[in-house]
PDB file of C-alpha atoms in Angstrom:
ATOM      1  CA  MET N 136      84.592  94.269  96.654  1.00  0.00           C
ATOM      2  CA  THR N 137      85.283  93.962  93.375  1.00  0.00           C
ATOM      3  CA  SER N 138      83.636  93.723  89.823  1.00  0.00           C
ATOM      4  CA  ASP N 139      84.531  91.604  87.323  1.00  0.00           C
ATOM      5  CA  ASN N 140      86.011  92.203  83.522  1.00  0.00           C
ATOM      6  CA  SER N 141      88.122  88.666  82.478  1.00  0.00           C
ATOM      7  CA  ARG N 142      87.786  89.763  78.772  1.00  0.00           C
ATOM      8  CA  SER N 143      89.707  92.908  79.444  1.00  0.00           C
ATOM      9  CA  GLY N 144      91.906  91.657  82.107  1.00  0.00           C
ATOM     10  CA  ARG N 145      91.335  94.079  84.736  1.00  0.00           C
ATOM     11  CA  HIS N 146      88.151  94.827  87.137  1.00  0.00           C
ATOM     12  CA  ALA N 147      86.868  97.634  89.340  1.00  0.00           C
ATOM     13  CA  VAL N 148      87.756  97.928  92.723  1.00  0.00           C
ATOM     14  CA  THR N 149      84.900  99.213  95.225  1.00  0.00           C
ATOM     15  CA  THR N 150      84.315  99.718  98.875  1.00  0.00           C
ATOM     16  CA  ALA N 151      81.708 101.187 100.910  1.00  0.00           C
ATOM     17  CA  THR N 152      84.728 102.255 103.249  1.00  0.00           C
ATOM     18  CA  ALA N 153      86.164 104.474 101.094  1.00  0.00           C
ATOM     19  CA  PRO N 154      83.565 107.929 100.323  1.00  0.00           C
ATOM     20  CA  ALA N 155      81.585 106.585  96.587  1.00  0.00           C
ATOM     21  CA  PRO N 156      82.906 108.623  93.672  1.00  0.00           C
ATOM     22  CA  ILE N 157      80.884 112.179  92.836  1.00  0.00           C
ATOM     23  CA  GLY N 158      81.506 111.130  89.016  1.00  0.00           C
ATOM     24  CA  GLY N 159      81.579 108.772  86.343  1.00  0.00           C
ATOM     25  CA  TYR N 160      84.556 106.942  87.387  1.00  0.00           C
ATOM     26  CA  SER N 161      85.474 103.971  89.776  1.00  0.00           C
ATOM     27  CA  GLN N 162      87.339 103.813  93.047  1.00  0.00           C
ATOM     28  CA  GLY N 163      89.826 101.725  91.841  1.00  0.00           C
ATOM     29  CA  ILE N 164      90.778 100.097  88.809  1.00  0.00           C
ATOM     30  CA  ALA N 165      92.888  96.654  89.413  1.00  0.00           C
ATOM     31  CA  ALA N 166      94.544  95.787  86.041  1.00  0.00           C
ATOM     32  CA  GLY N 167      97.608  92.935  85.638  1.00  0.00           C
ATOM     33  CA  PRO N 168      99.842  93.759  88.510  1.00  0.00           C
ATOM     34  CA  TYR N 169      98.259  97.196  89.264  1.00  0.00           C
ATOM     35  CA  LEU N 170      95.887  98.217  91.290  1.00  0.00           C
ATOM     36  CA  PHE N 171      94.968 102.142  89.865  1.00  0.00           C
ATOM     37  CA  THR N 172      93.331 104.288  92.449  1.00  0.00           C
ATOM     38  CA  SER N 173      91.122 107.631  91.309  1.00  0.00           C
ATOM     39  CA  GLY N 174      92.494 110.779  93.905  1.00  0.00           C
ATOM     40  CA  PHE N 175      90.531 110.176  97.560  1.00  0.00           C
ATOM     41  CA  GLY N 176      89.781 113.971  98.766  1.00  0.00           C
ATOM     42  CA  PRO N 177      88.670 113.922 102.669  1.00  0.00           C
ATOM     43  CA  GLN N 178      85.847 113.148 103.562  1.00  0.00           C
ATOM     44  CA  ASP N 179      84.852 110.591 106.034  1.00  0.00           C
ATOM     45  CA  PRO N 180      82.717 108.347 104.042  1.00  0.00           C
ATOM     46  CA  VAL N 181      80.022 107.941 106.527  1.00  0.00           C
ATOM     47  CA  THR N 182      80.360 111.688 107.795  1.00  0.00           C
ATOM     48  CA  GLY N 183      80.673 113.078 105.132  1.00  0.00           C
ATOM     49  CA  GLU N 184      82.841 115.429 107.177  1.00  0.00           C
ATOM     50  CA  LEU N 185      85.935 117.308 106.249  1.00  0.00           C
ATOM     51  CA  GLY N 186      89.056 118.086 108.702  1.00  0.00           C
ATOM     52  CA  GLU N 187      89.565 121.599 109.113  1.00  0.00           C
ATOM     53  CA  THR N 188      93.908 121.624 109.099  1.00  0.00           C
ATOM     54  CA  ILE N 189      95.789 119.902 106.064  1.00  0.00           C
ATOM     55  CA  GLU N 190      96.994 117.225 108.589  1.00  0.00           C
ATOM     56  CA  GLU N 191      93.431 116.406 109.733  1.00  0.00           C
ATOM     57  CA  GLN N 192      92.978 116.130 106.238  1.00  0.00           C
ATOM     58  CA  THR N 193      95.726 113.786 104.593  1.00  0.00           C
ATOM     59  CA  HIS N 194      94.787 111.460 108.189  1.00  0.00           C
ATOM     60  CA  GLN N 195      91.381 111.598 106.496  1.00  0.00           C
ATOM     61  CA  VAL N 196      92.551 110.580 102.497  1.00  0.00           C
ATOM     62  CA  LEU N 197      94.940 107.794 103.725  1.00  0.00           C
ATOM     63  CA  ALA N 198      92.762 106.735 105.526  1.00  0.00           C
ATOM     64  CA  ASN N 199      89.856 106.792 102.145  1.00  0.00           C
ATOM     65  CA  LEU N 200      92.929 104.914 100.226  1.00  0.00           C
ATOM     66  CA  SER N 201      94.061 102.424 102.827  1.00  0.00           C
ATOM     67  CA  ALA N 202      90.156 101.396 102.698  1.00  0.00           C
ATOM     68  CA  LEU N 203      90.141 100.891  99.303  1.00  0.00           C
ATOM     69  CA  LEU N 204      93.400  99.236  99.164  1.00  0.00           C
ATOM     70  CA  ALA N 205      92.677  96.913 101.932  1.00  0.00           C
ATOM     71  CA  ALA N 206      89.028  96.200  99.052  1.00  0.00           C
ATOM     72  CA  ASP N 207      92.405  94.288  97.180  1.00  0.00           C
ATOM     73  CA  GLY N 208      93.848  92.725  99.916  1.00  0.00           C
ATOM     74  CA  LEU N 209      96.566  95.156  99.810  1.00  0.00           C
ATOM     75  CA  THR N 210      98.087  98.224 102.592  1.00  0.00           C
ATOM     76  CA  LEU N 211     100.013 101.451 102.182  1.00  0.00           C
ATOM     77  CA  ASP N 212     103.284  99.048 102.036  1.00  0.00           C
ATOM     78  CA  ASP N 213     102.439  97.685  98.568  1.00  0.00           C
ATOM     79  CA  VAL N 214     102.364 102.126  97.043  1.00  0.00           C
ATOM     80  CA  VAL N 215     105.003 102.707  94.660  1.00  0.00           C
ATOM     81  CA  LYS N 216     103.739 105.681  92.978  1.00  0.00           C
ATOM     82  CA  ALA N 217     101.726 108.365  94.803  1.00  0.00           C
ATOM     83  CA  THR N 218     100.518 111.892  92.889  1.00  0.00           C
ATOM     84  CA  VAL N 219      99.322 114.414  95.531  1.00  0.00           C
ATOM     85  CA  HIS N 220      97.151 118.043  94.650  1.00  0.00           C
ATOM     86  CA  LEU N 221      97.930 120.016  97.486  1.00  0.00           C
ATOM     87  CA  GLN N 222      95.101 123.788  96.875  1.00  0.00           C
ATOM     88  CA  ASP N 223      98.278 125.720  98.469  1.00  0.00           C
ATOM     89  CA  VAL N 224     101.421 123.810  98.277  1.00  0.00           C
ATOM     90  CA  HIS N 225     103.344 126.821  99.810  1.00  0.00           C
ATOM     91  CA  ARG N 226     100.965 127.036 102.618  1.00  0.00           C
ATOM     92  CA  ASP N 227     100.286 123.186 102.999  1.00  0.00           C
ATOM     93  CA  PHE N 228     103.166 121.107 102.353  1.00  0.00           C
ATOM     94  CA  ALA N 229     105.199 121.212 105.641  1.00  0.00           C
ATOM     95  CA  GLY N 230     101.859 119.814 107.722  1.00  0.00           C
ATOM     96  CA  PHE N 231     100.737 117.376 104.857  1.00  0.00           C
ATOM     97  CA  ASP N 232     104.519 116.589 104.693  1.00  0.00           C
ATOM     98  CA  GLU N 233     104.795 115.708 108.231  1.00  0.00           C
ATOM     99  CA  VAL N 234     101.013 113.180 108.123  1.00  0.00           C
ATOM    100  CA  TYR N 235     102.195 111.579 105.236  1.00  0.00           C
ATOM    101  CA  ARG N 236     105.915 110.645 106.219  1.00  0.00           C
ATOM    102  CA  GLU N 237     104.270 108.604 109.220  1.00  0.00           C
ATOM    103  CA  HIS N 238     102.154 106.497 106.883  1.00  0.00           C
ATOM    104  CA  PHE N 239     104.423 105.631 104.663  1.00  0.00           C
ATOM    105  CA  ALA N 240     107.969 103.031 105.663  1.00  0.00           C
ATOM    106  CA  ASP N 241     111.308 103.604 103.836  1.00  0.00           C
ATOM    107  CA  PRO N 242     111.524 102.668 100.808  1.00  0.00           C
ATOM    108  CA  ARG N 243     108.720 104.938 100.195  1.00  0.00           C
ATOM    109  CA  PRO N 244     106.968 105.574  97.383  1.00  0.00           C
ATOM    110  CA  VAL N 245     107.574 107.692  94.425  1.00  0.00           C
ATOM    111  CA  ARG N 246     105.271 110.772  94.855  1.00  0.00           C
ATOM    112  CA  THR N 247     104.665 113.970  92.410  1.00  0.00           C
ATOM    113  CA  THR N 248     102.747 116.657  94.518  1.00  0.00           C
ATOM    114  CA  VAL N 249     101.688 119.774  92.219  1.00  0.00           C
ATOM    115  CA  GLY N 250      99.044 122.083  92.916  1.00  0.00           C
ATOM    116  CA  SER N 251      95.397 121.728  92.361  1.00  0.00           C
ATOM    117  CA  GLU N 252      91.870 123.965  92.356  1.00  0.00           C
ATOM    118  CA  LEU N 253      90.251 121.449  94.383  1.00  0.00           C
ATOM    119  CA  MET N 254      86.413 121.907  95.142  1.00  0.00           C
ATOM    120  CA  GLY N 255      86.197 123.131  98.865  1.00  0.00           C
ATOM    121  CA  ILE N 256      89.521 120.541  99.893  1.00  0.00           C
ATOM    122  CA  LEU N 257      92.732 121.138 100.956  1.00  0.00           C
ATOM    123  CA  VAL N 258      93.982 117.859  99.899  1.00  0.00           C
ATOM    124  CA  GLU N 259      93.020 114.470  97.682  1.00  0.00           C
ATOM    125  CA  ILE N 260      96.172 111.805  96.188  1.00  0.00           C
ATOM    126  CA  ASP N 261      95.573 109.301  93.824  1.00  0.00           C
ATOM    127  CA  VAL N 262      98.453 105.847  94.391  1.00  0.00           C
ATOM    128  CA  VAL N 263      99.540 103.003  91.636  1.00  0.00           C
ATOM    129  CA  ALA N 264      99.996  99.927  94.069  1.00  0.00           C
ATOM    130  CA  LEU N 265     101.610  97.095  92.947  1.00  0.00           C
ATOM    131  CA  ARG N 266      99.591  93.173  93.660  1.00  0.00           C
ATOM    132  CA  ARG N 267     101.381  90.515  94.489  1.00  0.00           C
ATOM    133  CA  THR N 268      99.209  88.038  93.194  1.00  0.00           C
ATOM    134  CA  ILE N 269      97.071  88.663  90.213  1.00  0.00           C
TER     135      ILE N 269
END
């Protein structure tokens, strides 16, 4: 689902199959040839539940991102940049990276991974995707 804002050349991209924003921001904004997403956490969009491990949470975050990308006709294959926030980089990087690699084919997107104070979750990811048609 999208909402149009033709004057500015950008529009919101939203879906009910990914967690709704908990603040004053959009799930995604399509602007020109790119889709920019908000940071998605590992909440199941139906139950609100969180996985216990970094692997479970990473799978869910990537499922949430995939749902938003699909709302604009995209997939993870269209992602060109990812920014990853881990609650505990030293403990969780290897498990996160193993799952991440399963979801992205070569050439994988460029990525920045940082440690962040997260609100009760282990991982949050936002992406930039290239829209093939605008």
